[in-house]
mmCIF file of C-alpha atoms in Angstrom:
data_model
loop_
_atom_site.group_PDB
_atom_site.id
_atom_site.type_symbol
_atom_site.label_atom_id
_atom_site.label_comp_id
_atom_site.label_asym_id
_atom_site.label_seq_id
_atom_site.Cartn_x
_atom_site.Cartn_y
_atom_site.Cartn_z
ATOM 1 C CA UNK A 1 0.000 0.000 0.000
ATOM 2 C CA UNK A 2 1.526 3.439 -1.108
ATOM 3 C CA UNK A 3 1.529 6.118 1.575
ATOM 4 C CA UNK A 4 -0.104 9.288 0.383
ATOM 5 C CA UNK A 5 1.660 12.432 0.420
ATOM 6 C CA UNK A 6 0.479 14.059 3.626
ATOM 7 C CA UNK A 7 -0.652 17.157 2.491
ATOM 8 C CA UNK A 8 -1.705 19.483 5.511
ATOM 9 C CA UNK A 9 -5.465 20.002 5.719
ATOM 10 C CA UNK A 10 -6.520 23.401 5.472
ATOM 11 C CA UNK A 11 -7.681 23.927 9.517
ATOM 12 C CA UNK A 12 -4.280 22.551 9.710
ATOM 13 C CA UNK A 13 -3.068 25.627 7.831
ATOM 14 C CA UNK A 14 -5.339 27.983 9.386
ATOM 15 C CA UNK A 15 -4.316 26.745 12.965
ATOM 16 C CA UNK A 16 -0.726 27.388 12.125
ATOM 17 C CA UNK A 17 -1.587 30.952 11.187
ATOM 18 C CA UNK A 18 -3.531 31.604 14.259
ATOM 19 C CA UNK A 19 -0.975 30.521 16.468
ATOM 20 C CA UNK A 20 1.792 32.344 14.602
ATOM 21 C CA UNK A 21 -0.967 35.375 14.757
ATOM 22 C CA UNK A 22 -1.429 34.972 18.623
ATOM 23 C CA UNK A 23 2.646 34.892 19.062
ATOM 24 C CA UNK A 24 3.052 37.989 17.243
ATOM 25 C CA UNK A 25 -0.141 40.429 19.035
ATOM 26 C CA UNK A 26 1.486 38.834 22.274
ATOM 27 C CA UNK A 27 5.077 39.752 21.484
ATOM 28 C CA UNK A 28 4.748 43.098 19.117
ATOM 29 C CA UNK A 29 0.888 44.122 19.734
ATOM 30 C CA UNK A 30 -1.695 43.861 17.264
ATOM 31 C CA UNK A 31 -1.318 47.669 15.853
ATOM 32 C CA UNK A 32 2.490 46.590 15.363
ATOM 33 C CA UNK A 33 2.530 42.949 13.400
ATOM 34 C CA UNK A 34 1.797 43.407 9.501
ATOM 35 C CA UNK A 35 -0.267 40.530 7.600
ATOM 36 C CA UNK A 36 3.726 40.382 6.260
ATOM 37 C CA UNK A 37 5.015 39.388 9.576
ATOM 38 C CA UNK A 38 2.307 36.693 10.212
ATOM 39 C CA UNK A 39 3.305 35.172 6.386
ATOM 40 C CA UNK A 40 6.893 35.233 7.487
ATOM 41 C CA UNK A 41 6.186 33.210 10.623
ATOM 42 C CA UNK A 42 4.181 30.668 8.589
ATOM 43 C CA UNK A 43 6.579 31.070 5.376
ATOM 44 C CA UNK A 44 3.530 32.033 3.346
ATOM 45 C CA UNK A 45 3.488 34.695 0.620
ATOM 46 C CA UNK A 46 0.684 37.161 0.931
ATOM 47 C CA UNK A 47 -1.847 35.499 -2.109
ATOM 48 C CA UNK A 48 -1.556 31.784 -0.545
ATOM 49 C CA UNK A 49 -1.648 33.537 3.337
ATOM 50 C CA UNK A 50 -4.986 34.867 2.228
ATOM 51 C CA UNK A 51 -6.421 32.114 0.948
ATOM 52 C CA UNK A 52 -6.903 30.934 4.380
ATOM 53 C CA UNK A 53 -7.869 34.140 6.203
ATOM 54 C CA UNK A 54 -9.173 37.349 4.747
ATOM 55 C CA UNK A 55 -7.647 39.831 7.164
ATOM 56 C CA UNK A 56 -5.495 40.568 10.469
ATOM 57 C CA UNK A 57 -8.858 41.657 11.925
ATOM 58 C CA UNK A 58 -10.425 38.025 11.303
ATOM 59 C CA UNK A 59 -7.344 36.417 13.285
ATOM 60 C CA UNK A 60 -7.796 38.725 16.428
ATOM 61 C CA UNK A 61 -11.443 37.554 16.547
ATOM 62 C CA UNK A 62 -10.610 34.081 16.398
ATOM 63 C CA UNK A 63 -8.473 34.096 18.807
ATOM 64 C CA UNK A 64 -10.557 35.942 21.028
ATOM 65 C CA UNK A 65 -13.919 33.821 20.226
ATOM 66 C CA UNK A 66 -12.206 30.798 20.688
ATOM 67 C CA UNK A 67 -10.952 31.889 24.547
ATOM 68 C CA UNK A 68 -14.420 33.275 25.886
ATOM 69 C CA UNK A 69 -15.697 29.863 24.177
ATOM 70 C CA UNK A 70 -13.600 28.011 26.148
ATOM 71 C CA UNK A 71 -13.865 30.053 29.549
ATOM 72 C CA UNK A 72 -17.897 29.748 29.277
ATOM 73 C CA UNK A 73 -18.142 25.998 28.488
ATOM 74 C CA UNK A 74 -15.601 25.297 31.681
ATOM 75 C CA UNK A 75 -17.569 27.605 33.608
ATOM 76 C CA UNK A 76 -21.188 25.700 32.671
ATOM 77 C CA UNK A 77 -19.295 22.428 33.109
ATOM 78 C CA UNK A 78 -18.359 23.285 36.707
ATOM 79 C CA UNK A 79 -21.836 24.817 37.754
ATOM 80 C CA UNK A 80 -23.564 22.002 36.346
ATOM 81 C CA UNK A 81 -21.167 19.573 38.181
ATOM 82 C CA UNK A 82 -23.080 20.134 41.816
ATOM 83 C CA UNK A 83 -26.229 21.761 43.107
ATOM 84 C CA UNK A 84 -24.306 22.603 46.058
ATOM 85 C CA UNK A 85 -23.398 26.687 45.690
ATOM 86 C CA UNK A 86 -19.882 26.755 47.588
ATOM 87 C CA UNK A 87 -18.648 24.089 45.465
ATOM 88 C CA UNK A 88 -20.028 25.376 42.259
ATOM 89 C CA UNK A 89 -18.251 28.306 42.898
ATOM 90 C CA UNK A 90 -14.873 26.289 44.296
ATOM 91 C CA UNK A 91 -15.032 24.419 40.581
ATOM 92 C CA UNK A 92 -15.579 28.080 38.745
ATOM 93 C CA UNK A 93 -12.473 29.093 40.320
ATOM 94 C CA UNK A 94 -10.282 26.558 39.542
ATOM 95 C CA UNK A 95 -11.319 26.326 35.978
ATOM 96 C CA UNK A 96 -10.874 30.333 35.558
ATOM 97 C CA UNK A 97 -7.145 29.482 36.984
ATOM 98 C CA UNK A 98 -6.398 27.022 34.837
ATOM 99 C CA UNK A 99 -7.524 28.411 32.007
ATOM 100 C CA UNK A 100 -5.715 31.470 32.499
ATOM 101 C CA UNK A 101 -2.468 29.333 33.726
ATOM 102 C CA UNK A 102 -2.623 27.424 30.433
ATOM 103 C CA UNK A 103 -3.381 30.064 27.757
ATOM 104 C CA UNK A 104 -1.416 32.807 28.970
ATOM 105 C CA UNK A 105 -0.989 34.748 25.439
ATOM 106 C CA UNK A 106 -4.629 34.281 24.588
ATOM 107 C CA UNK A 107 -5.722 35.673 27.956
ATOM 108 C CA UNK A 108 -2.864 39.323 27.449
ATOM 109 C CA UNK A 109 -4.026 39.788 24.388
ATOM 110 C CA UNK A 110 -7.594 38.998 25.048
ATOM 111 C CA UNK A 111 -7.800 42.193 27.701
ATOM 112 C CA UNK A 112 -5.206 44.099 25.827
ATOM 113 C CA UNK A 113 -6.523 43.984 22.186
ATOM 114 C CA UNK A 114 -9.761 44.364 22.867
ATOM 115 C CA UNK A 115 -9.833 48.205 21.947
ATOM 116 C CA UNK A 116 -8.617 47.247 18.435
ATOM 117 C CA UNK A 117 -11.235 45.013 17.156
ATOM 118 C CA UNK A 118 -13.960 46.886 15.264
ATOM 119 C CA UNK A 119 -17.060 47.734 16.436
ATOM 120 C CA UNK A 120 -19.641 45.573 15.839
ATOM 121 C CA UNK A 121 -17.027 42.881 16.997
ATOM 122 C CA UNK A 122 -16.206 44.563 20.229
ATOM 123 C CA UNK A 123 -19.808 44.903 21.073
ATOM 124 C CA UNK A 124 -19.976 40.775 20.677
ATOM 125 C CA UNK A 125 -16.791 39.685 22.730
ATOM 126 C CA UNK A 126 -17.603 42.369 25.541
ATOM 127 C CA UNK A 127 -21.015 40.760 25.998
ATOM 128 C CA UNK A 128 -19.645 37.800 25.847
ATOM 129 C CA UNK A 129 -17.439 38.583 28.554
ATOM 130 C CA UNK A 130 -20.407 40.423 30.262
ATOM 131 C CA UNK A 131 -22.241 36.938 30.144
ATOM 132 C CA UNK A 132 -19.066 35.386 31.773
ATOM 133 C CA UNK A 133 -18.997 37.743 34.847
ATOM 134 C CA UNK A 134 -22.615 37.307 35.060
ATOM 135 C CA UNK A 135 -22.353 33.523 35.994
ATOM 136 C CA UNK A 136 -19.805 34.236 39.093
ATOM 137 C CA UNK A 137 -22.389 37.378 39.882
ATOM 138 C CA UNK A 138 -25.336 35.194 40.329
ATOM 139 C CA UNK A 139 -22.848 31.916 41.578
ATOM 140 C CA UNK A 140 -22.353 34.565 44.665
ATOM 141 C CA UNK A 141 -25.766 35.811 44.820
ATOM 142 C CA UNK A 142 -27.340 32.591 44.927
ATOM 143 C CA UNK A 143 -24.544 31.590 48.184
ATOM 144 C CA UNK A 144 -25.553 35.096 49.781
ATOM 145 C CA UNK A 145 -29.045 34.418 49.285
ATOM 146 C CA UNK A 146 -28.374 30.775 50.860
ATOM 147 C CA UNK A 147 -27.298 32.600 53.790
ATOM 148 C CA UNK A 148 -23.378 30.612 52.439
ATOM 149 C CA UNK A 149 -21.545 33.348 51.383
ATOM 150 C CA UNK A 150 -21.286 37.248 52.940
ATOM 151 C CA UNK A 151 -19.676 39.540 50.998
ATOM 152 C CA UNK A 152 -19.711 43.555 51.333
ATOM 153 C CA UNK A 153 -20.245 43.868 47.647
ATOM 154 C CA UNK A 154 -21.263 40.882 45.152
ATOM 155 C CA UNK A 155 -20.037 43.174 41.947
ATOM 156 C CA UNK A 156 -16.662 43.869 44.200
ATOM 157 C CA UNK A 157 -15.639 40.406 45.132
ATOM 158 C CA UNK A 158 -16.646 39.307 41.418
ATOM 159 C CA UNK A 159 -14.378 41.483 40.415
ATOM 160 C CA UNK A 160 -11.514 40.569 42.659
ATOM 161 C CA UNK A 161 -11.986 36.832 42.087
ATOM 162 C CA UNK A 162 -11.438 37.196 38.268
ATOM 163 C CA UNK A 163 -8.519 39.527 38.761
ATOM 164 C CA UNK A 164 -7.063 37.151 40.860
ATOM 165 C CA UNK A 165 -6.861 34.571 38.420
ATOM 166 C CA UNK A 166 -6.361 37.111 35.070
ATOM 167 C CA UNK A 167 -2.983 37.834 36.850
ATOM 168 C CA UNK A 168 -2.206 34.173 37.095
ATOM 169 C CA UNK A 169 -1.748 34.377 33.023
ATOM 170 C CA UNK A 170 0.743 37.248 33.965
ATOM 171 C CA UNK A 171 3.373 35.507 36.582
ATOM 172 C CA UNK A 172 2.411 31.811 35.780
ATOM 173 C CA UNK A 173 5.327 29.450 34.386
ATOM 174 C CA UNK A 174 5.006 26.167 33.143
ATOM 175 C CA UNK A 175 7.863 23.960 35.465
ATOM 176 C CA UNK A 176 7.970 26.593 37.611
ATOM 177 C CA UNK A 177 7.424 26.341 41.744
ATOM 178 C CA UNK A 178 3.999 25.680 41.480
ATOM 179 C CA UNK A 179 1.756 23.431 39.217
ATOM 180 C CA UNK A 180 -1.553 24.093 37.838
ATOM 181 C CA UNK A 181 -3.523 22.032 39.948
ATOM 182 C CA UNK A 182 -1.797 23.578 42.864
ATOM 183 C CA UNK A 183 -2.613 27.042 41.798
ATOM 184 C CA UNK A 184 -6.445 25.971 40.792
ATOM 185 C CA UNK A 185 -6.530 24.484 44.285
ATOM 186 C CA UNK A 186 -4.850 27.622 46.275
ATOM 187 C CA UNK A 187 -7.054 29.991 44.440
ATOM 188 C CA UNK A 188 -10.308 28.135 44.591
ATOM 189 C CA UNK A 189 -9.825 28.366 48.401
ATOM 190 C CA UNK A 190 -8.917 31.875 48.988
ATOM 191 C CA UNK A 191 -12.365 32.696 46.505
ATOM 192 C CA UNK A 192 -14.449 30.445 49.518
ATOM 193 C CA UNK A 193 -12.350 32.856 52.062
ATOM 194 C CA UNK A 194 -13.065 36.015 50.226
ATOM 195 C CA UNK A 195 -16.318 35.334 50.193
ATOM 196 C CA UNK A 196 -16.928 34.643 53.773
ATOM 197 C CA UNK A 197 -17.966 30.900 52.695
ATOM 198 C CA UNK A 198 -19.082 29.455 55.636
ATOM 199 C CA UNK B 1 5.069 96.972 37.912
ATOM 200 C CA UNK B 2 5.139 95.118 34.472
ATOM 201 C CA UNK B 3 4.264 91.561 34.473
ATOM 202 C CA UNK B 4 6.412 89.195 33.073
ATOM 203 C CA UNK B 5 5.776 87.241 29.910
ATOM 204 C CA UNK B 6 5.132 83.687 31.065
ATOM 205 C CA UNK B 7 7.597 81.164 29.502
ATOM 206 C CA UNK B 8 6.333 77.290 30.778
ATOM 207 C CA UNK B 9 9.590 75.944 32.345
ATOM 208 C CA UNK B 10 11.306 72.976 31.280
ATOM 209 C CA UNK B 11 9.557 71.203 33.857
ATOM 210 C CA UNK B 12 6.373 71.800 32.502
ATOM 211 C CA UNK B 13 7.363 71.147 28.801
ATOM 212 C CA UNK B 14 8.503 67.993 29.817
ATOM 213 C CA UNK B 15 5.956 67.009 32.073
ATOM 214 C CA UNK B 16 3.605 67.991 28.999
ATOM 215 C CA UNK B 17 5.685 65.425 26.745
ATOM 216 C CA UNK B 18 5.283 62.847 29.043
ATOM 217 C CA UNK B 19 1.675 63.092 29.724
ATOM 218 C CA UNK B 20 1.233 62.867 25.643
ATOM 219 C CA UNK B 21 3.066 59.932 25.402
ATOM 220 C CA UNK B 22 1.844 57.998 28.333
ATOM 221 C CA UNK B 23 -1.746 58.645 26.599
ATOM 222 C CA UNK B 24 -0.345 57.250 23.070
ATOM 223 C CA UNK B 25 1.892 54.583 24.830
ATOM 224 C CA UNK B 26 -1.513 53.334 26.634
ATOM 225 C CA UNK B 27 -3.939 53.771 23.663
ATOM 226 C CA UNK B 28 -1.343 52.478 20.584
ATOM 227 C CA UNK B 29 1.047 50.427 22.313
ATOM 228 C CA UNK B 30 4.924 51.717 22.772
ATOM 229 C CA UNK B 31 6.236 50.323 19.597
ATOM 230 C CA UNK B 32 3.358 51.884 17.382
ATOM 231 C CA UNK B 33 4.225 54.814 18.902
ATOM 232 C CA UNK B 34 6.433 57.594 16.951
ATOM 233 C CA UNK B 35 8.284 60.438 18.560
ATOM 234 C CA UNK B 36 6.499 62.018 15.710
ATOM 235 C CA UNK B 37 3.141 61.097 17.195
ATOM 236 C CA UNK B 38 4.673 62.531 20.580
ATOM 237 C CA UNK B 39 5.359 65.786 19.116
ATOM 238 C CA UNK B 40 2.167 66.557 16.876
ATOM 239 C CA UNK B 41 0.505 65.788 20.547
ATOM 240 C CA UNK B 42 1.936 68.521 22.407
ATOM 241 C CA UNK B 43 2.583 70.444 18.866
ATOM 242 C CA UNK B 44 6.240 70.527 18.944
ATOM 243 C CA UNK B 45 8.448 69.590 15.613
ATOM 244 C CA UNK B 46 11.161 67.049 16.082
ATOM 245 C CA UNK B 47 14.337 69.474 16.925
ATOM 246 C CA UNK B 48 12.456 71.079 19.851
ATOM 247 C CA UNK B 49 11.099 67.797 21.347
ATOM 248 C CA UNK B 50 14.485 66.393 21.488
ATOM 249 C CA UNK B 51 15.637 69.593 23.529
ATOM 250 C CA UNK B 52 13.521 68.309 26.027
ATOM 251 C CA UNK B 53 13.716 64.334 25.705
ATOM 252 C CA UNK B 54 15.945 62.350 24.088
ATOM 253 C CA UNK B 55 14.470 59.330 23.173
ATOM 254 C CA UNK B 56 10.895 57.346 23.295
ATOM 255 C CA UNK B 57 12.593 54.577 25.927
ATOM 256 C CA UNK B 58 13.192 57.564 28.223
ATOM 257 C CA UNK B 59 9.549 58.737 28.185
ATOM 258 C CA UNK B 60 9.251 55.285 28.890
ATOM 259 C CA UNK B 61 11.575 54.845 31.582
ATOM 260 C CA UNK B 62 10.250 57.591 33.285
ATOM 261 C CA UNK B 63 6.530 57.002 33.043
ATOM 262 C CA UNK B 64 7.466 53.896 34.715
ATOM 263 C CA UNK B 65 9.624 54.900 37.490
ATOM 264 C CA UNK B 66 7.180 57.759 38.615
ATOM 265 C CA UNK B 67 5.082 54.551 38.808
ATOM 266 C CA UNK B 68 6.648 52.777 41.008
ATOM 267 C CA UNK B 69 8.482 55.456 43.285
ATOM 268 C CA UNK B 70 5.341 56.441 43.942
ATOM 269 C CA UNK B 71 3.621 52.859 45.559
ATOM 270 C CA UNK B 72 6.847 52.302 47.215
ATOM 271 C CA UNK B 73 6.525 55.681 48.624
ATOM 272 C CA UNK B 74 2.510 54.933 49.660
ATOM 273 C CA UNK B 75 3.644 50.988 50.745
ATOM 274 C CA UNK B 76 6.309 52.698 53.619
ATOM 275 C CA UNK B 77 3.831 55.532 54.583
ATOM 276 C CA UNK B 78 1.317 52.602 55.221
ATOM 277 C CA UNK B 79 3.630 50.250 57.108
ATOM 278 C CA UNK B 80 5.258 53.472 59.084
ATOM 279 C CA UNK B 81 1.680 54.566 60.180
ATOM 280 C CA UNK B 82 1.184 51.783 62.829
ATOM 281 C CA UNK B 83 2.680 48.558 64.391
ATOM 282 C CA UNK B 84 0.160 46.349 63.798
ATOM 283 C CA UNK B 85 0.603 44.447 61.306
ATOM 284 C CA UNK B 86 -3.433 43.650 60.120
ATOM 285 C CA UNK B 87 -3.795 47.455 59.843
ATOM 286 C CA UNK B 88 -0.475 47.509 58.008
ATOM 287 C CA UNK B 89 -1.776 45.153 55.883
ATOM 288 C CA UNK B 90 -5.137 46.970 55.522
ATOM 289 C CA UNK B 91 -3.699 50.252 55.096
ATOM 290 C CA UNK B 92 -0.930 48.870 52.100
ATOM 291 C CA UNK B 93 -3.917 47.254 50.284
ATOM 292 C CA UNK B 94 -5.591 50.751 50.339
ATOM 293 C CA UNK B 95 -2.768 52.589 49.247
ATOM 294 C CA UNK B 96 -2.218 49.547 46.064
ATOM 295 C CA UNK B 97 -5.968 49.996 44.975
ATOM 296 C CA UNK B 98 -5.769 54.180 45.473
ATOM 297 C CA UNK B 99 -2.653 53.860 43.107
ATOM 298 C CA UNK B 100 -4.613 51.932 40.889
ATOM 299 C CA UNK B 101 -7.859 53.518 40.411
ATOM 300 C CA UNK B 102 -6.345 56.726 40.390
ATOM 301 C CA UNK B 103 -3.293 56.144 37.685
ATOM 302 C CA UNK B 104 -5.125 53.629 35.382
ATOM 303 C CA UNK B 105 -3.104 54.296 32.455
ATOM 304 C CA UNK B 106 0.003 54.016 34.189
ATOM 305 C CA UNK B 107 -0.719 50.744 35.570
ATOM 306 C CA UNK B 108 -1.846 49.508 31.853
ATOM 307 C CA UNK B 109 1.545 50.972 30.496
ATOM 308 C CA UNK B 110 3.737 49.801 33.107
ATOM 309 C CA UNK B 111 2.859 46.342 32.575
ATOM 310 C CA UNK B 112 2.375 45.782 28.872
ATOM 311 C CA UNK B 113 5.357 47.295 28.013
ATOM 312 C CA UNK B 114 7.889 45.904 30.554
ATOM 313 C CA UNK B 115 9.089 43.883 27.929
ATOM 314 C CA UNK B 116 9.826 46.936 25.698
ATOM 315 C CA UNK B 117 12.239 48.455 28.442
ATOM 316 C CA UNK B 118 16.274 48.511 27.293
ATOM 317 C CA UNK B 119 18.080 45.159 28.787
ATOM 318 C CA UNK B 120 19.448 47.593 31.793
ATOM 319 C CA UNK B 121 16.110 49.724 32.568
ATOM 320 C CA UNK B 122 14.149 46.686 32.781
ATOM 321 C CA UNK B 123 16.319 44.996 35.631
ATOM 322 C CA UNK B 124 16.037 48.335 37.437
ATOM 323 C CA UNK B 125 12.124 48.326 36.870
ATOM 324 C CA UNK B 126 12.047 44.430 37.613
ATOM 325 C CA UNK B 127 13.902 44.398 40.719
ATOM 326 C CA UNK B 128 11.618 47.676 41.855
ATOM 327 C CA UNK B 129 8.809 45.849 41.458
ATOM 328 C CA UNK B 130 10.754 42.865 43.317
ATOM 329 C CA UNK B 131 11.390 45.523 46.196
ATOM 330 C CA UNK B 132 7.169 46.600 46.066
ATOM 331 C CA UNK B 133 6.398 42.526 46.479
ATOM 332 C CA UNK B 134 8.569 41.617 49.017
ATOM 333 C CA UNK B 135 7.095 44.343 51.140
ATOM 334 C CA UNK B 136 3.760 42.477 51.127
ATOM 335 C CA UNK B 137 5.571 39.428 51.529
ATOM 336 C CA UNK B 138 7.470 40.222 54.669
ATOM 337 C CA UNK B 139 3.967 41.505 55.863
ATOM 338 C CA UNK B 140 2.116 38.533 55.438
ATOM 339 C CA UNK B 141 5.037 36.440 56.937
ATOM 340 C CA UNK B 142 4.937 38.856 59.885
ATOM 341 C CA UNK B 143 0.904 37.910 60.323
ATOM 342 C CA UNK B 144 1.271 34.614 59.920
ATOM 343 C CA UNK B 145 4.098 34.400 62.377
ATOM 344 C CA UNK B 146 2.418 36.279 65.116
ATOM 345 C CA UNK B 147 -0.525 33.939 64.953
ATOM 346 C CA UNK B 148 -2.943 36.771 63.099
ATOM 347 C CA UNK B 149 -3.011 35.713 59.264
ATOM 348 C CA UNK B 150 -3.316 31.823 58.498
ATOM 349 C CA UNK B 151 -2.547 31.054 54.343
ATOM 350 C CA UNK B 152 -2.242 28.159 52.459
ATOM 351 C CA UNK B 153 0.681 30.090 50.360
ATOM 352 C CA UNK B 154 2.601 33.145 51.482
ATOM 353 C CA UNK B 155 3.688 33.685 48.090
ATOM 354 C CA UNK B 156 0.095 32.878 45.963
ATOM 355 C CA UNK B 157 -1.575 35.082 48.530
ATOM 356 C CA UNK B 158 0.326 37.718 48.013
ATOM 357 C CA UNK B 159 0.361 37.717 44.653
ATOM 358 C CA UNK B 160 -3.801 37.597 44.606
ATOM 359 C CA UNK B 161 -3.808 40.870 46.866
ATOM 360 C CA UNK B 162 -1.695 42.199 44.327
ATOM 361 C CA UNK B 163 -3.403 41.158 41.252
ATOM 362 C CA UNK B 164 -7.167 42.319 42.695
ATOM 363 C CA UNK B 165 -5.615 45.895 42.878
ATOM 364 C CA UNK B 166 -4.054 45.618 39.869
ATOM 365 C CA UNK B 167 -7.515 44.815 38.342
ATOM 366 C CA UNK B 168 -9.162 47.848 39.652
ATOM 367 C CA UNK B 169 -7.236 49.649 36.881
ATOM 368 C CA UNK B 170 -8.855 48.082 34.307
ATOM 369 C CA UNK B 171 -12.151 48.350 35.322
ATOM 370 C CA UNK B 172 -12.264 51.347 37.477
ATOM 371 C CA UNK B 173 -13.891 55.003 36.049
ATOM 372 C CA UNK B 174 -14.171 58.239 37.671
ATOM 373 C CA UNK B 175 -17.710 59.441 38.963
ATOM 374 C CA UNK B 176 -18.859 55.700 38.432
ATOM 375 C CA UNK B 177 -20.655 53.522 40.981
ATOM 376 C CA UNK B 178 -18.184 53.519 43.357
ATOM 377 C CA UNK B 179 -15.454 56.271 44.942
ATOM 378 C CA UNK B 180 -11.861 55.274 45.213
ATOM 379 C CA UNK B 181 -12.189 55.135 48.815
ATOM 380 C CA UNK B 182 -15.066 52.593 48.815
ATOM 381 C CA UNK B 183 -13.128 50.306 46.389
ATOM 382 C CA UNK B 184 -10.033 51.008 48.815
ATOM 383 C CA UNK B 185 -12.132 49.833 51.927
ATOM 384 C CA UNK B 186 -13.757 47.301 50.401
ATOM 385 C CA UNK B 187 -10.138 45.630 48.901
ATOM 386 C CA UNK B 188 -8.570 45.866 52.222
ATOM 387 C CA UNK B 189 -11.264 43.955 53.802
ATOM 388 C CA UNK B 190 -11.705 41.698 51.155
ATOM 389 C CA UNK B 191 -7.636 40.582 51.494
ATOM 390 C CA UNK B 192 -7.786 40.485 55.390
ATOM 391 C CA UNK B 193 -10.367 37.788 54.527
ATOM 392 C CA UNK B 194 -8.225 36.109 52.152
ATOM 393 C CA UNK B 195 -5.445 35.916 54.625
ATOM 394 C CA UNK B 196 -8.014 34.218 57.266
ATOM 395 C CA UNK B 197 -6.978 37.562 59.733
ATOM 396 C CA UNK B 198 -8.287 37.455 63.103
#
């Protein structure tokens, strides 16, 4: 039997763009890397580069769409895992740490580049992100309600339990003195304390 | 008696320049950013902008090290004020969210663009910054030695104090729902929580 020539399947190609895409708006900023740049990283001229995506503009929304996708899922996944509100909120935690431990480029440029998308797509990723804050808003409202949680303000400790992890992405190293899981577990637990979690 | 014409110091010019470019720096990005841009800001040509400055990386320097003179400067004033160490604590978590909410663009600046510091400013900034952390550490050690803070992490705890002030930049606005001081009040007792103080 012959092996056929493996020739790489165009979300292959478009995969390789987007991560040579998030690289560069990491390293240089969005304003700052050229369509050019992105073609050199791939070693693609401009006519077979767009072929597979029809603008810088289209690779910043990709990248974006495909991190709040992946933040909301975890975050569904973890509040369907339990009825019980504390834990629900424990498992939010620790999947907002690990996402931001794990994709560490997506989530700097995700809050930096967020002024340069255009309009109409601005107005989509920042409700998504609205609809993101809203789950840990009513996660906390529910456990205040439940007489679980006291807090002096839900929208402030929101606020400070998503910072908390967004600066993991910032300081977090791969080998480094603390893994992951420890992080995920660490933060989850200082959330619950934050909170007043009984 | 005649009254002189007024001539705006040097210090003024400058301070002019700088404000301009810490308002392109944080909307464009550093390297976007011309000294051409700089001077059609404050409506200077090239010659007379370099009387005053002589490069874009010493705008940059110096946006930064205003930056962090002045939380070092707020960190000892809080730590000086009183020798016990849960209102140290409180009071250096207030001054870290004042900083914050009141120098947003600063904060944005100073950390996207660390990277775009010269080899020998950033080890000055980075080791600054070392100097601002290790003050909260050595405070949090100090609690948990005399018995008042219990953490699962020093170090992680630390760093989430830090990164829920550092947060408050980003989301903060003037004559919104809440004052500086009620986000400052609010953040300190939100991180004596997190460090389980008595």
């Amino acid at each position: 039997m012959s092996t056929p020539t493996r020739v790489p399947p165009r979300g292959d190609r478009r995969a390789g763009i987007v991560a040579a895409a998030l690289e560069l708006f990491a390293d240089k900023g969005y304003l700052a890397t050229t369509m050019d740049d992105i073609g050199r990283a791939v070693a693609m001229r401009g006519p077979s580069l767009y072929k597979h995506v029809a603008s810088k503009q289209d690779l910043l929304v990709e990248i974006m769409e495909r991190s709040i996708a992946t933040v909301l899922r975890d975050h569904r996944i973890a509040v369907e895992s339990t009825d019980d509100v504390r834990e629900q909120l424990r498992r939010a935690v620790e999947a907002h740490v690990r996402f931001h431990a794990r994709h560490r480029l997506e989530a700097f440029v995700g809050t930096r580049e967020l002024r340069h998308l255009d309009e109409a797509n601005r107005a989509v990723m920042l409700s998504l992100r609205k609809d993101y804050e809203s789950g840990f808003r009513e996660l906390v409202e529910r456990g205040v309600a439940q007489g679980r949680f006291r807090v002096g303000s839900v929208k402030l400790a929101v606020y400070s339990i998503l910072d908390m992890g967004v600066g993991v992405a910032v300081w977090f190293r791969e080998g480094g003195e603390f893994s992951v899981d420890e992080v995920a577990y660490h933060y989850g637990d200082q959330a619950l304390r934050l909170l007043g979690a009984d």
